[in-house]
mmCIF file of C-alpha atoms and ligand atoms in Angstrom:
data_model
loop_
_atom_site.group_PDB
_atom_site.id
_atom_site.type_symbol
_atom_site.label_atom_id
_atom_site.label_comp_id
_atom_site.label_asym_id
_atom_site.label_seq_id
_atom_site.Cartn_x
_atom_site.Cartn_y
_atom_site.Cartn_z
ATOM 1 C CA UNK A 1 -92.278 -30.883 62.733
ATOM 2 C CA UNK A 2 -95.132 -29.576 64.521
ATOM 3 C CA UNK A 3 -98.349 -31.966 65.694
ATOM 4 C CA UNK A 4 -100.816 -30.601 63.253
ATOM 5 C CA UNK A 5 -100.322 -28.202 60.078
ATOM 6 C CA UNK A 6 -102.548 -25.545 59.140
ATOM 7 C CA UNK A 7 -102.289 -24.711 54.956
ATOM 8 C CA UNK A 8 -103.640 -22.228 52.362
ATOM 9 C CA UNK A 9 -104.569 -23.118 48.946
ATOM 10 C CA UNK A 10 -104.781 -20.293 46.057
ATOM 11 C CA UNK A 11 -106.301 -20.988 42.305
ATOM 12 C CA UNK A 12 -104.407 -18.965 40.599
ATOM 13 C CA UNK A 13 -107.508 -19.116 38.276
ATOM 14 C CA UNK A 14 -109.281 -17.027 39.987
ATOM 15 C CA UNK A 15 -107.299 -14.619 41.267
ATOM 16 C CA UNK A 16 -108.414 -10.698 40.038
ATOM 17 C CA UNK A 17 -105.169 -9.079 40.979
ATOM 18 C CA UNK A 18 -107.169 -6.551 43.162
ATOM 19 C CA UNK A 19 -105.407 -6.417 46.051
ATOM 20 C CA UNK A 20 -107.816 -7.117 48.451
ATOM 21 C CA UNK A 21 -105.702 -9.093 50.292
ATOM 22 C CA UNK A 22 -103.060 -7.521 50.242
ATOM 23 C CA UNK A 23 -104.754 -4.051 52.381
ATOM 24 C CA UNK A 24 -107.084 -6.393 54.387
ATOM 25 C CA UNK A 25 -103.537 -7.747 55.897
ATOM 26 C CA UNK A 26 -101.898 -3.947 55.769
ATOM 27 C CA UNK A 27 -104.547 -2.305 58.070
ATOM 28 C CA UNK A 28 -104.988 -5.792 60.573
ATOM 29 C CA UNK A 29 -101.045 -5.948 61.051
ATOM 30 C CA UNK A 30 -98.293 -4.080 59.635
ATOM 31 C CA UNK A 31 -99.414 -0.339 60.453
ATOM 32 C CA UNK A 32 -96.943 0.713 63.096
ATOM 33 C CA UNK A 33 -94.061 2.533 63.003
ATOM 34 C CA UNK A 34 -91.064 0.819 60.910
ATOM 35 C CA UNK A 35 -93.990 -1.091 58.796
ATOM 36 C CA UNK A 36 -94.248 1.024 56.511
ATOM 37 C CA UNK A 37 -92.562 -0.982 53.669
ATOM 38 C CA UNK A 38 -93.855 -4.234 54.450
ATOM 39 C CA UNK A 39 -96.318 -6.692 52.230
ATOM 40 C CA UNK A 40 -96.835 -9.626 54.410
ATOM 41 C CA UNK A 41 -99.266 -10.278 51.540
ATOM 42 C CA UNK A 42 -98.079 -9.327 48.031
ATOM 43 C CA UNK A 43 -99.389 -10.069 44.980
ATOM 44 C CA UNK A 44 -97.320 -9.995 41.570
ATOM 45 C CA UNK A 45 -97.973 -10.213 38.273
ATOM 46 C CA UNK A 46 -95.972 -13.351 36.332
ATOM 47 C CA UNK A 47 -93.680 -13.535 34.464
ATOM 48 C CA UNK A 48 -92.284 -10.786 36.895
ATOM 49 C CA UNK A 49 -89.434 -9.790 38.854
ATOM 50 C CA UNK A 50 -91.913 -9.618 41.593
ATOM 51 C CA UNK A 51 -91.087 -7.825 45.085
ATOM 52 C CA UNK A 52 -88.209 -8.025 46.484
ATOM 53 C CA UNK A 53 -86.800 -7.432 42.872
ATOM 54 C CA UNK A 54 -85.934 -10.413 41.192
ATOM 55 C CA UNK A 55 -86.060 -12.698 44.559
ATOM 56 C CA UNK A 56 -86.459 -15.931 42.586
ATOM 57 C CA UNK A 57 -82.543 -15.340 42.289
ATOM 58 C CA UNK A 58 -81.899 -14.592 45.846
ATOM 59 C CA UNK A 59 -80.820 -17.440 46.864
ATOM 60 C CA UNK A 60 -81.452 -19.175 50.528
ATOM 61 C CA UNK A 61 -83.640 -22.442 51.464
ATOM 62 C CA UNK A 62 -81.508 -25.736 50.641
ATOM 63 C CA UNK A 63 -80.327 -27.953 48.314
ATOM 64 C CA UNK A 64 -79.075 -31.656 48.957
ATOM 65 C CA UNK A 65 -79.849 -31.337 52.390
ATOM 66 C CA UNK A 66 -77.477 -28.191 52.862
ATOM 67 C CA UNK A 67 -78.467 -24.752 53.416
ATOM 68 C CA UNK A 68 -78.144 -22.288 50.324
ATOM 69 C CA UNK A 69 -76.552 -19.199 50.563
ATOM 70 C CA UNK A 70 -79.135 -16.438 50.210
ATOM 71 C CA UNK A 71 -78.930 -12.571 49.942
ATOM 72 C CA UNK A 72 -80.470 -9.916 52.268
ATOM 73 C CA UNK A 73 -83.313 -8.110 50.064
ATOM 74 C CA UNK A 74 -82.599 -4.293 50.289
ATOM 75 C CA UNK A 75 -85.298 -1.768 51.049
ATOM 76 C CA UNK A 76 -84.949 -0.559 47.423
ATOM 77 C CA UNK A 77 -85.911 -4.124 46.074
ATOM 78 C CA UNK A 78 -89.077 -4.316 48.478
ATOM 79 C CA UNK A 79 -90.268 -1.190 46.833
ATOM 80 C CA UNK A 80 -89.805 1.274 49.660
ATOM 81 C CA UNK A 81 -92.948 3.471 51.043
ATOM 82 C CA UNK A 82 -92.976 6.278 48.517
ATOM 83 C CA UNK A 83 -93.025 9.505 50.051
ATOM 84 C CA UNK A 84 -96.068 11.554 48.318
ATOM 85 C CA UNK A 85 -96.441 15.461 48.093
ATOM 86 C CA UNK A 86 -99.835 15.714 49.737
ATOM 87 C CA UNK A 87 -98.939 18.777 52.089
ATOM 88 C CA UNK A 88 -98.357 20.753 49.117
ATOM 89 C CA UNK A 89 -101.279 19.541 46.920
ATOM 90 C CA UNK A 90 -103.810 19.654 49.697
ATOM 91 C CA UNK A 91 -102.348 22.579 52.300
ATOM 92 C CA UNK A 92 -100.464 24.913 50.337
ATOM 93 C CA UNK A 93 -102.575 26.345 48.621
ATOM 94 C CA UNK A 94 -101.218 25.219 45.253
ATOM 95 C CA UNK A 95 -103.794 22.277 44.390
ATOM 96 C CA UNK A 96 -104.564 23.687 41.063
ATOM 97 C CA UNK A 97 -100.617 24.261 39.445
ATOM 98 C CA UNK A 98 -99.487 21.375 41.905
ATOM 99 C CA UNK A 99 -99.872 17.422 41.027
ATOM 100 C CA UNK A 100 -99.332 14.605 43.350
ATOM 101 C CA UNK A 101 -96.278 13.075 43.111
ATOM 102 C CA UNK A 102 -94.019 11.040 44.853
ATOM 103 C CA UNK A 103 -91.548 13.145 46.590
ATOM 104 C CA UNK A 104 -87.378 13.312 46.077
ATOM 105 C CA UNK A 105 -87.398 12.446 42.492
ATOM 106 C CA UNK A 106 -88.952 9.247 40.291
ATOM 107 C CA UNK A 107 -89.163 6.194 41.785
ATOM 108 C CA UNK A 108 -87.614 2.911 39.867
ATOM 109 C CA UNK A 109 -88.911 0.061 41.635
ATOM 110 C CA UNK A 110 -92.217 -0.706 43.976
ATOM 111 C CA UNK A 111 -94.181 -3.587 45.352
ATOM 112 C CA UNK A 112 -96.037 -4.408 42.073
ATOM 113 C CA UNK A 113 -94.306 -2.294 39.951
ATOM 114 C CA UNK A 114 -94.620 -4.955 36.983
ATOM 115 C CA UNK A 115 -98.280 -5.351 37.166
ATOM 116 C CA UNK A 116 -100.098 -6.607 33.895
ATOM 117 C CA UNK A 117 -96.898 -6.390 32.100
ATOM 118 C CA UNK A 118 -96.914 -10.216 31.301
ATOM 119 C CA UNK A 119 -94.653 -11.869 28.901
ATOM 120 C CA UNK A 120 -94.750 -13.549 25.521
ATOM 121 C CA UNK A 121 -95.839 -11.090 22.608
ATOM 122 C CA UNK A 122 -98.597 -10.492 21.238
ATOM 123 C CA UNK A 123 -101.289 -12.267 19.893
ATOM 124 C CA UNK A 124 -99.750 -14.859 22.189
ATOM 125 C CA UNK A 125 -98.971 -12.511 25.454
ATOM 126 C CA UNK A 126 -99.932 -13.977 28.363
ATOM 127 C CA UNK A 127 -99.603 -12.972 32.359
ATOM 128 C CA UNK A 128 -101.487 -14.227 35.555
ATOM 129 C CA UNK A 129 -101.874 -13.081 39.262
ATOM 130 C CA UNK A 130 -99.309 -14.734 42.144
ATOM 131 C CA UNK A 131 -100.421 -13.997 45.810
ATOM 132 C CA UNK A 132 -97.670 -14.902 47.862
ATOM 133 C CA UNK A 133 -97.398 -14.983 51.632
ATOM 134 C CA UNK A 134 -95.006 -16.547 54.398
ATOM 135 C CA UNK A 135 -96.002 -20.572 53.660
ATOM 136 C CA UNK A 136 -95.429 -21.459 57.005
ATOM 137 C CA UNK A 137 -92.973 -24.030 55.735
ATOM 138 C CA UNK A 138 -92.564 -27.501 57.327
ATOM 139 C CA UNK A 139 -88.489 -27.105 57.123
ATOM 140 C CA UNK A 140 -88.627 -23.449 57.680
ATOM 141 C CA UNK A 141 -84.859 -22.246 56.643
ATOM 142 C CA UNK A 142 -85.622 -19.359 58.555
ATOM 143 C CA UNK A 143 -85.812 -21.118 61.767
ATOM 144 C CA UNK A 144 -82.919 -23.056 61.046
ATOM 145 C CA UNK A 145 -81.070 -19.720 60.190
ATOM 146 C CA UNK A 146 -81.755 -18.027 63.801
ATOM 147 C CA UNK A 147 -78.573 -18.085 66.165
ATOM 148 C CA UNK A 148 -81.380 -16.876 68.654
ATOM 149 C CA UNK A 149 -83.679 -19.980 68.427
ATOM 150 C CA UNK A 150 -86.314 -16.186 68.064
ATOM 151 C CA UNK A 151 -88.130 -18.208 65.000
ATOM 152 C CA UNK A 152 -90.056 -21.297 65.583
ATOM 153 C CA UNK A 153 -93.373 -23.107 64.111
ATOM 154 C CA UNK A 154 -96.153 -23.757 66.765
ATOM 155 C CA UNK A 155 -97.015 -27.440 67.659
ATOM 156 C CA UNK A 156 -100.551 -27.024 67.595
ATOM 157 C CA UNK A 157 -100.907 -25.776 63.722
ATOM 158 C CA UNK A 158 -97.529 -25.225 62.409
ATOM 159 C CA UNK A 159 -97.499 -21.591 62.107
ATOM 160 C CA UNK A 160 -94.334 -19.929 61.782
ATOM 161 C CA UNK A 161 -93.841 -17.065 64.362
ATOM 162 C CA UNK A 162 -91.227 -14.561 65.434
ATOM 163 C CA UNK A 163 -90.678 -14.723 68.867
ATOM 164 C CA UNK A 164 -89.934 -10.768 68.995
ATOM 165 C CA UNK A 165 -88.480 -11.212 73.034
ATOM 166 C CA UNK A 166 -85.742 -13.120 71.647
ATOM 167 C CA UNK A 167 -85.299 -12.031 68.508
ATOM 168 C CA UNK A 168 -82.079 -8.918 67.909
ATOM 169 C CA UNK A 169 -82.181 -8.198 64.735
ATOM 170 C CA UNK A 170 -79.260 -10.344 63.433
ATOM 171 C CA UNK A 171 -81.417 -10.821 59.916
ATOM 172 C CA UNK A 172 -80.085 -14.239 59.398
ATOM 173 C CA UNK A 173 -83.630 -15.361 58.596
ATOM 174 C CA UNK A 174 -83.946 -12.517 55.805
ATOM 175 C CA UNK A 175 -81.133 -14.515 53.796
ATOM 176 C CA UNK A 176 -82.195 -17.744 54.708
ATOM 177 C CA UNK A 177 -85.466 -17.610 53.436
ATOM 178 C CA UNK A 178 -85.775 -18.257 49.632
ATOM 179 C CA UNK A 179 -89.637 -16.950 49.092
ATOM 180 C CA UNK A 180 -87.858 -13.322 51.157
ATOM 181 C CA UNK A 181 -91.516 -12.841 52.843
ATOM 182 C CA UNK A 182 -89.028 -11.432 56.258
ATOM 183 C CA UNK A 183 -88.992 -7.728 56.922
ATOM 184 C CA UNK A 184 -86.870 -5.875 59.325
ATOM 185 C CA UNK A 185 -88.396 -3.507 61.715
ATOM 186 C CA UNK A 186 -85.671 -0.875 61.959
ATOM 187 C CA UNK A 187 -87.705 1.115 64.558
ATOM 188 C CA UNK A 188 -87.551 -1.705 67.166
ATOM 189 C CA UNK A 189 -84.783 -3.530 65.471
ATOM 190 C CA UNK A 190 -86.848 -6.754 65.580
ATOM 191 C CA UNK A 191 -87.471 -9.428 62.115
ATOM 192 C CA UNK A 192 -91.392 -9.234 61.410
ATOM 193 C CA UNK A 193 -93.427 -11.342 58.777
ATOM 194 C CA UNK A 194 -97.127 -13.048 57.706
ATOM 195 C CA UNK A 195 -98.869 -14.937 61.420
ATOM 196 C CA UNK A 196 -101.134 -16.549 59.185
ATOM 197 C CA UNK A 197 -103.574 -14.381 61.398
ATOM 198 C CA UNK A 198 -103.099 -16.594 64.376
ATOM 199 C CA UNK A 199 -105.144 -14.738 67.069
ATOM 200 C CA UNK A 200 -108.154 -14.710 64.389
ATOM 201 C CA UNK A 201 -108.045 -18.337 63.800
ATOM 202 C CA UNK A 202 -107.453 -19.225 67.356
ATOM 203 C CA UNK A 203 -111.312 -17.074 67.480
ATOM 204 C CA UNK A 204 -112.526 -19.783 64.613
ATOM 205 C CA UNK A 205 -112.221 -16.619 62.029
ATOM 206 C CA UNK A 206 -109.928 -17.093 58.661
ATOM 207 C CA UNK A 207 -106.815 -15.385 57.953
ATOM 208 C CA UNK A 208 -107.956 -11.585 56.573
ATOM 209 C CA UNK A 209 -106.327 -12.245 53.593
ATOM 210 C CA UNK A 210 -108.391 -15.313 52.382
ATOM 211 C CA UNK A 211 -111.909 -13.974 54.251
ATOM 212 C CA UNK A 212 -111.368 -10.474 51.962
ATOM 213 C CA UNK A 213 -110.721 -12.216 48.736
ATOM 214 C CA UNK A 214 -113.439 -11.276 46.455
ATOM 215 C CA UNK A 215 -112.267 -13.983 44.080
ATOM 216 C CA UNK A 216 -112.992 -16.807 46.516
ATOM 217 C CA UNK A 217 -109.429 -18.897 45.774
ATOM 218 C CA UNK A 218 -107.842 -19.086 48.882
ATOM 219 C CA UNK A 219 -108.529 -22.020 50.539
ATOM 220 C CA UNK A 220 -107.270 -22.456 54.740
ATOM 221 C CA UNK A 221 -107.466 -25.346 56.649
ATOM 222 C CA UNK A 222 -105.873 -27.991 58.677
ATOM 223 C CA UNK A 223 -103.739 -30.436 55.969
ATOM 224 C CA UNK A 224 -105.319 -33.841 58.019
ATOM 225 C CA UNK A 225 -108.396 -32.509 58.305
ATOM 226 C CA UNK A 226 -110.170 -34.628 55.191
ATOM 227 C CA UNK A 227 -113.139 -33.086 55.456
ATOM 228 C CA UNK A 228 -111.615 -29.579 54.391
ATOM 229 C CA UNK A 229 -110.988 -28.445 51.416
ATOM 230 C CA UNK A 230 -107.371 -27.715 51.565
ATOM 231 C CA UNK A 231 -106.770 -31.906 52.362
ATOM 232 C CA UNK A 232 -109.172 -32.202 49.060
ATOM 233 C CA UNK A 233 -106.713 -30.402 46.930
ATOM 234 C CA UNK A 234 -103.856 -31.260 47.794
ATOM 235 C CA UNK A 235 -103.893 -34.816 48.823
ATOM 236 C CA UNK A 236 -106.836 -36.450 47.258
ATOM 237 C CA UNK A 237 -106.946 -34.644 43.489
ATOM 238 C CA UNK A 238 -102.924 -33.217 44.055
ATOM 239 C CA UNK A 239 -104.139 -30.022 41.867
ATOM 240 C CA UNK A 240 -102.824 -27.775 44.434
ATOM 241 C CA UNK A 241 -98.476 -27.622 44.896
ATOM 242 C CA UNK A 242 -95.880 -25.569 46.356
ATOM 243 C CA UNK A 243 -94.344 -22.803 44.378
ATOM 244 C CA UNK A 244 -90.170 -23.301 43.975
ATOM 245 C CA UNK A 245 -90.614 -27.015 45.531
ATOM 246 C CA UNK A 246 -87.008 -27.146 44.582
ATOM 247 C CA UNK A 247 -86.131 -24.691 47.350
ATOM 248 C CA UNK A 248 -86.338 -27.488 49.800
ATOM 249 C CA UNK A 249 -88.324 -25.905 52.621
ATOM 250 C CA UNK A 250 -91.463 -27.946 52.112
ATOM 251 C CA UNK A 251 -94.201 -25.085 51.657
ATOM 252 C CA UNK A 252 -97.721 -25.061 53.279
ATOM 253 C CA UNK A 253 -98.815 -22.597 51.010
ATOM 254 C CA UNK A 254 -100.664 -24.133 47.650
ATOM 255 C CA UNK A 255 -100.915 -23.201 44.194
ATOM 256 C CA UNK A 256 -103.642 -24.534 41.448
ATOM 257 C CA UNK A 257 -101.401 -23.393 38.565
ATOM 258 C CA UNK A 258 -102.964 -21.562 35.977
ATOM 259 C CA UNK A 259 -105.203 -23.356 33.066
ATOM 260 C CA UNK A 260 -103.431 -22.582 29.931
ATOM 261 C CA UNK A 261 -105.282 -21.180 26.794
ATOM 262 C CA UNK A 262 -104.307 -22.527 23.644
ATOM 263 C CA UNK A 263 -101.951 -20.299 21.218
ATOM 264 C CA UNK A 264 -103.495 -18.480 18.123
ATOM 265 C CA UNK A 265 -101.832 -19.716 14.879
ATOM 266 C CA UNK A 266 -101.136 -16.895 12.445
ATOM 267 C CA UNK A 267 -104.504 -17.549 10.224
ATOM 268 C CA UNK A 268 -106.189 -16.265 13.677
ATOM 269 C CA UNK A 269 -107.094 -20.064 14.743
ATOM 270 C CA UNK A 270 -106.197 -21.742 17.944
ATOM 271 C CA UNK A 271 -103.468 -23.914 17.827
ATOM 272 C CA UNK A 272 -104.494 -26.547 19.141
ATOM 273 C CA UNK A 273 -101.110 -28.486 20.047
ATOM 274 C CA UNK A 274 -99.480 -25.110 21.889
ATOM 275 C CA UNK A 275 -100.318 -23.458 25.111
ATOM 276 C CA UNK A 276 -100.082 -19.938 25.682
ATOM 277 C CA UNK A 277 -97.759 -19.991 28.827
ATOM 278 C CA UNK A 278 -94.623 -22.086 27.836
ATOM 279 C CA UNK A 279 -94.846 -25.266 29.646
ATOM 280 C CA UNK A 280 -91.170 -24.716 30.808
ATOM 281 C CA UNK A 281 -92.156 -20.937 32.656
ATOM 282 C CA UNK A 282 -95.228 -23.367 34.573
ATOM 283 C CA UNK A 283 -92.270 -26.136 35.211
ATOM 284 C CA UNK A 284 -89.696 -23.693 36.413
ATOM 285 C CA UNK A 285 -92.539 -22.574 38.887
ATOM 286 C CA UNK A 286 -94.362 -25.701 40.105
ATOM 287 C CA UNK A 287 -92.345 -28.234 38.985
ATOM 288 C CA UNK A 288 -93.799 -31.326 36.845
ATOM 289 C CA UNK A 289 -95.928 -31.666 39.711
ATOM 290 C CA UNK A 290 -97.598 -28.175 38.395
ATOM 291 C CA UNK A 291 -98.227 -29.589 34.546
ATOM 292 C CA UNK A 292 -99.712 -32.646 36.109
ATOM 293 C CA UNK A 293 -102.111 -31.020 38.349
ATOM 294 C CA UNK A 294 -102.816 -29.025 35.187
ATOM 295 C CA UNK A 295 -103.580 -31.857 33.399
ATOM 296 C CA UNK A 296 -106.215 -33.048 36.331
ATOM 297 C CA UNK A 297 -108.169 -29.486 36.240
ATOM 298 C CA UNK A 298 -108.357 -29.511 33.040
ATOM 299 C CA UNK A 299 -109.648 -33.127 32.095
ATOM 300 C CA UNK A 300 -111.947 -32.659 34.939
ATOM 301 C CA UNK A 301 -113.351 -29.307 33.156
ATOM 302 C CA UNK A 302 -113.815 -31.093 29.970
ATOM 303 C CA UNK A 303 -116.238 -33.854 31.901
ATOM 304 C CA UNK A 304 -118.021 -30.635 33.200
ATOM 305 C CA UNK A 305 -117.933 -29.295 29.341
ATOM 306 C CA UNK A 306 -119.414 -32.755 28.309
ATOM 307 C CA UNK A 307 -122.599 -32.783 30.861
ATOM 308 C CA UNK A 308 -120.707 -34.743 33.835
ATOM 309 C CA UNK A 309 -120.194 -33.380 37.359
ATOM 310 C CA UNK A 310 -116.746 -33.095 39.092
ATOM 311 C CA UNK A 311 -116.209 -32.991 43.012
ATOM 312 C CA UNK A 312 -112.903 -30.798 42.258
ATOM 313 C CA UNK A 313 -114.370 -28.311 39.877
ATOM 314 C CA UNK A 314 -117.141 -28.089 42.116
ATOM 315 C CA UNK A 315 -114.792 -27.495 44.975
ATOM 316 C CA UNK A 316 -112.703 -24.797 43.014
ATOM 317 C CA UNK A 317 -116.039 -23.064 42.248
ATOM 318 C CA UNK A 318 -117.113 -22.665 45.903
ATOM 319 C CA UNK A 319 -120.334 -22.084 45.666
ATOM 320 C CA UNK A 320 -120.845 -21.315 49.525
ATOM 321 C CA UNK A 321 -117.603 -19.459 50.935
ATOM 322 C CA UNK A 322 -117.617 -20.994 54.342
ATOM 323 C CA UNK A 323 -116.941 -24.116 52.384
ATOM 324 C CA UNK A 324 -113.527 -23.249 51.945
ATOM 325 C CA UNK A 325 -112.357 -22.317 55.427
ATOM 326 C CA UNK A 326 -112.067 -25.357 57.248
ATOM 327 C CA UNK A 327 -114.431 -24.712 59.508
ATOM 328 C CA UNK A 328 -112.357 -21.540 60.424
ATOM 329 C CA UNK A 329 -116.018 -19.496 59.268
ATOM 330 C CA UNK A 330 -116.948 -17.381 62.216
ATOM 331 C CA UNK A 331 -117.618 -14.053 61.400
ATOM 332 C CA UNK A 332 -115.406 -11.288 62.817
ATOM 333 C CA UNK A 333 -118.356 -8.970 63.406
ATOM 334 C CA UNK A 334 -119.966 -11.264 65.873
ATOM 335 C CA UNK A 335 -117.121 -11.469 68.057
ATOM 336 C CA UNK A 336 -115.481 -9.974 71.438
ATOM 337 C CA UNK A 337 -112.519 -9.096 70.336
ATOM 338 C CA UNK A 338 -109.455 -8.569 73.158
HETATM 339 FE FE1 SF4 B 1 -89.659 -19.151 56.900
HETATM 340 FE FE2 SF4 B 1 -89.650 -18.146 54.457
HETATM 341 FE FE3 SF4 B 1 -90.735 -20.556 54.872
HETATM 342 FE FE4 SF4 B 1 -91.951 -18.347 55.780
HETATM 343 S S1 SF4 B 1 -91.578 -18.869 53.637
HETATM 344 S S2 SF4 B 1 -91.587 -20.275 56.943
HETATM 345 S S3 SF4 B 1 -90.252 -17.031 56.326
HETATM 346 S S4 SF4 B 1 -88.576 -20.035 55.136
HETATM 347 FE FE1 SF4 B 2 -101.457 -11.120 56.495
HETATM 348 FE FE2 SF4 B 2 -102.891 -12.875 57.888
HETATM 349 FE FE3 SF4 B 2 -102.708 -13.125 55.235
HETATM 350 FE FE4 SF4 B 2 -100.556 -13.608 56.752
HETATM 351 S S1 SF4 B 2 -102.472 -14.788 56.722
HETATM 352 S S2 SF4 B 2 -100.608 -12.416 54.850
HETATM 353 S S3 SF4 B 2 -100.854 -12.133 58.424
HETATM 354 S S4 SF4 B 2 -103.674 -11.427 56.373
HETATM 355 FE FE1 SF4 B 3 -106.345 -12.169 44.134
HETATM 356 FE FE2 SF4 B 3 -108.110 -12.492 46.091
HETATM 357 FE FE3 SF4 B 3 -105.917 -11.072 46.522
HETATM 358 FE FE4 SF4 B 3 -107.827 -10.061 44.932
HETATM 359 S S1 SF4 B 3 -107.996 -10.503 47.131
HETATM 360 S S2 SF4 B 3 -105.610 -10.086 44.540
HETATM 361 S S3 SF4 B 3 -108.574 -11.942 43.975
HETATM 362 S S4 SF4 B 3 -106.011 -13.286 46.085
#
């Protein structure tokens, strides 16, 4: 256990599926050499198979105290960097006969190849946004996986890190980890993954990922600290959970599950007794923990509805953005960087 633990809350509400995040954390960290596949920050559309393919059925984490056997996600299941034809389109002269396309024939599987694809059927589809990163988990299995001792969480704020010096590319954390946010480096032969933008908030600036979000949802700050946000969520209204609690790792990343819109009967009227997104699918996700936070949200929106006020809905509005950061709200332009 570290001393103190930094966290991230995301409303799933909110999120707009624009990937914001996901480049603002491409072009700060993973833009080397042997990078090229990696998502620290992905963002999937649910019910999905997500990226890697289908890693809800990987395996790894523990159960009863034991660790669970976990698979190694392949390069093919990340969604590999597709190679594009742009020397052809754009230097051979052929623009006009030629279209870009991705090079060495179709491509079955990419980071959010599933996107907006949803389930349920219509009029009753349904899908929402998942962000995921590392969650900088308080019984990392990826730390207990290392023969190396080359993963460890920092005292100070409980940030996961790869130490790369020790770390050879054994890949035990890869299976280990049940949420599979580990890459492999094969250029340096090293395991890479999400900092939680350490060197930004050791500057007092938020992760990228959360100051980029145009949706204002993710929430980052220290879990003790009750004057932030995060603390507000999760321990005093408990609207925000972990995602797969049951993997045992003890997430520090939070989700406000998604409010649920009431079904449409077949006369074309809402059906009052039966949400839109099976209550199971939200279970199998959050755990009852996730209907009960629902429940919270949404009787707090229906005091808003009827004239009240509501700390948490004003909190999950955020009507000032520095409000959400923990007091990790410097701004990156005014700063030295080294
Ligand atoms: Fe480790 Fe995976 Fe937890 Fe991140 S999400 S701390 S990589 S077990
Ligand atoms: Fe990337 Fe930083 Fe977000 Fe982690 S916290 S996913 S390193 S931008
Ligand atoms: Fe969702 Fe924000 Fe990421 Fe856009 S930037 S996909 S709104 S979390």
């Amino acid at each position: 256990m570290s001393k103190r633990q930094l966290a991230m809350v995301m409303d799933l509400n909110k999120c707009l599926g624009c990937h914001t995040c996901t480049m603002a954390c491409k072009t700060q960290w993973t833009r080397d050499e042997g990078q090229e596949y990696m998502w620290w920050n992905s963002v999937n559309t649910m019910p999905g198979k997500g990226t890697p393919k289908g890693w809800e059925e990987m395996g790894g984490g523990f159960e009863d105290g034991e660790a669970r056997p976990g698979q190694m996600p392949t390069r093919q299941q990340f969604g590999e960097a597709w190679e594009f034809n742009y020397k052809e389109v754009f230097e051979g002269g052929q623009g006009k006969q030629t279209h870009l396309q991705v090079k060495d024939g179709e491509p079955d599987w990419g980071p959010n190849w599933d996107e907006d694809q949803g389930g349920g059927e219509y009029p009753n589809s349904y899908f929402f946004y998942l962000p995921r990163i590392c969650n900088h988990c308080s019984e990392p299995a990826c730390v207990a996986a290392c023969p190396r001792k080359a993963i460890g969480k920092r005292d100070e704020d409980g940030i996961v890190v790869v130490d790369e010096d020790r770390c050879r590319g054994l890949r035990f954390c890869m299976e280990a980890c049940p949420y599979k946010k580990i890459y492999f480096n094969d250029v340096i032969a090293k395991a890479q993954k999400c900092i939680l933008c350490y060197p930004r908030l050791e500057h007092g600036v938020a992760p990228a990922c959360a100051r980029q979000c145009p949706g204002r949802l993710r929430h980052v700050g220290f879990l003790d600290d009750e004057s932030s946000s995060v603390h507000k969520l999760v321990r005093k209204w408990k609207v925000a959970v972990p995602l797969h609690p049951e993997y045992g790792t003890a997430p520090n990343v939070f989700y406000v599950p998604p409010t649920n819109p009431k079904r449409l009967a077949a006369d074309g009227r809402l059906d009052q007794s039966a949400p839109r997104i099976p209550a199971a699918y939200l279970r199998s996700l959050f755990g009852q923990a996730g209907l009960d936070a629902l429940a919270i949200v949404e009787e707090e929106m229906q005091k808003v509805r009827d004239g009240g006020t509501s700390e948490l809905i004003d909190l999950l509005v955020v009507y000032k953005w520095s409000g959400m950061f923990g007091g990790f709200d410097q701004d990156p332009a005014t700063l030295r960087w080294v």
